[in-house]
CSV table of C-alpha atoms in Angstrom, one decimal:
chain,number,residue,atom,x,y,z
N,1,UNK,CA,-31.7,-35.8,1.5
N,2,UNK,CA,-31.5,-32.4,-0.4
N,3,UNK,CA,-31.4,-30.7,3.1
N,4,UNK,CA,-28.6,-32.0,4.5
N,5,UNK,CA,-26.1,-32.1,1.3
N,6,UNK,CA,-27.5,-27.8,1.9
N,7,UNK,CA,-26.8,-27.3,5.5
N,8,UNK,CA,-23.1,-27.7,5.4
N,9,UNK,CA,-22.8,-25.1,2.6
N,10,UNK,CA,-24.7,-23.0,4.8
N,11,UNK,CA,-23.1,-23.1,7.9
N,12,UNK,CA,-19.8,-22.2,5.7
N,13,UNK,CA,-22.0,-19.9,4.7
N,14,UNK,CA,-22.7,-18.0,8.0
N,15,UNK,CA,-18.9,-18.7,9.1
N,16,UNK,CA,-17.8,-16.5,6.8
N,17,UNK,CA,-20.4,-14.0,6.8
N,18,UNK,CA,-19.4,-14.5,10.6
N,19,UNK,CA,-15.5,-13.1,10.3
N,20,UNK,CA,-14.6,-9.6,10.8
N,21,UNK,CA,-13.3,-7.8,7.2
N,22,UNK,CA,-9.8,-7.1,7.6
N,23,UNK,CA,-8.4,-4.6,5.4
N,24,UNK,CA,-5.5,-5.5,3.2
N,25,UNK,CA,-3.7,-2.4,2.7
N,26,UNK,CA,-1.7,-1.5,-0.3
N,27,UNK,CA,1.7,0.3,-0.5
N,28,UNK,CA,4.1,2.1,-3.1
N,29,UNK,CA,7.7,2.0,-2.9
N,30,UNK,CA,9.3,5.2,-4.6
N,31,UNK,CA,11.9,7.7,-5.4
N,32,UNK,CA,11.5,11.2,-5.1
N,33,UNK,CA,13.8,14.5,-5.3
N,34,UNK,CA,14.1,18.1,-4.1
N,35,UNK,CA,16.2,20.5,-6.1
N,36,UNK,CA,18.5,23.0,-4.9
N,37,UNK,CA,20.3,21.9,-3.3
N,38,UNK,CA,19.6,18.4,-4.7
N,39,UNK,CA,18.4,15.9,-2.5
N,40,UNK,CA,17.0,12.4,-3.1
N,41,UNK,CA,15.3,9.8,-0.9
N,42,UNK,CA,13.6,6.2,-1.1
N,43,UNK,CA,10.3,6.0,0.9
N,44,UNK,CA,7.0,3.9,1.2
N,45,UNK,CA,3.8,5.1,1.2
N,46,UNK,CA,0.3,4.1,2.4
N,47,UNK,CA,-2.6,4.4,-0.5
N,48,UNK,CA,-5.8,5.5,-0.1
N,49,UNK,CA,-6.7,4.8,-3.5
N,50,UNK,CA,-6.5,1.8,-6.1
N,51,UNK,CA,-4.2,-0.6,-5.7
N,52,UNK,CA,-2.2,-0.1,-8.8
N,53,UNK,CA,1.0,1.4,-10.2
N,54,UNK,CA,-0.8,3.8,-12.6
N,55,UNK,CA,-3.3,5.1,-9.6
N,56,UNK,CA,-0.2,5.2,-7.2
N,57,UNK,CA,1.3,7.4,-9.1
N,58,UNK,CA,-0.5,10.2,-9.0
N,59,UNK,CA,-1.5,9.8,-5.5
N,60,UNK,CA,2.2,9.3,-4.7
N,61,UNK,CA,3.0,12.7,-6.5
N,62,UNK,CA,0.6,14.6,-5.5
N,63,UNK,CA,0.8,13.8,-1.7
N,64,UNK,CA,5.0,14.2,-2.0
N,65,UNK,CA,4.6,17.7,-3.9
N,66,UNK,CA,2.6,19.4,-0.7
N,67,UNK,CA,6.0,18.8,1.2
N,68,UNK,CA,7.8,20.5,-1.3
N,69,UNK,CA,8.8,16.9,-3.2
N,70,UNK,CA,8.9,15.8,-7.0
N,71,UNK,CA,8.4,12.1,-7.6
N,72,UNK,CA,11.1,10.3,-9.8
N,73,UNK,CA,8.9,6.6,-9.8
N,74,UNK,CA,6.9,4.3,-8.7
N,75,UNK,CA,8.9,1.1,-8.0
N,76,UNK,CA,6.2,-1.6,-7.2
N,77,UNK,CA,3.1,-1.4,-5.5
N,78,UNK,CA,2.6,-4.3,-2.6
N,79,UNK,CA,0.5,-5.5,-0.1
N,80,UNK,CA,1.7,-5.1,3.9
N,81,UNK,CA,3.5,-8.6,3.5
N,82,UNK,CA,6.5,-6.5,1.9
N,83,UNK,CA,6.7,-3.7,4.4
N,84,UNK,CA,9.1,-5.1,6.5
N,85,UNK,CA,11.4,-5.6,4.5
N,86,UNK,CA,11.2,-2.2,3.1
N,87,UNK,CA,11.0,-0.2,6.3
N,88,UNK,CA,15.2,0.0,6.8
N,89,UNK,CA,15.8,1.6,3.3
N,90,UNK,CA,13.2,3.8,3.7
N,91,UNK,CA,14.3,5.2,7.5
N,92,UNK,CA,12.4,8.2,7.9
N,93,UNK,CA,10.7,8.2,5.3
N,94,UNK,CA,8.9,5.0,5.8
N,95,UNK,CA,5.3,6.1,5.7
N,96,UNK,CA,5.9,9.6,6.4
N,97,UNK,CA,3.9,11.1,3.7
């Protein structure tokens, strides 16, 4: 009796175990500006790192200043279910950087 209330947990078990890991991805929305002449832009970034608004921060700065870019904020960070709707505000600089 104890065997089969156990073999249905198991083959859940094994589905599971069974289903490829699909990475969720995580993105940051932010502002960022050039000076002289000033220039501003709105842009959405891929992280690499923790999925958080403090950690996207510094990756989101550091990866804008190597083009010459100073980050203003951090507006949310999201999972790839918000992209779309971000992608024509950002225009070209929709995961440029």
């Amino acid at each position: 009796m104890k065997h089969t209330r156990l073999l249905p947990a198991l083959l859940l078990l094994l589905v599971a175990l069974a289903q490829p890991a699909q990475a969720a991805g995580c993105y940051a929305d932010y502002k960022a500006k050039q000076d002289q002449p000033l220039k501003l832009h709105y842009g959405v970034m891929e992280l690499s790192g923790d999925c958080s608004k403090a950690a996207a921060k510094g990756e989101v700065a550091e990866r804008l200043s190597r083009a010459g870019w100073t980050l203003l904020n951090v507006l949310t960070v999201f999972g790839p279910e918000g992209l779309e709707q971000r992608k024509a505000d950002a225009g070209r600089n929709f995961l440029r950087f």
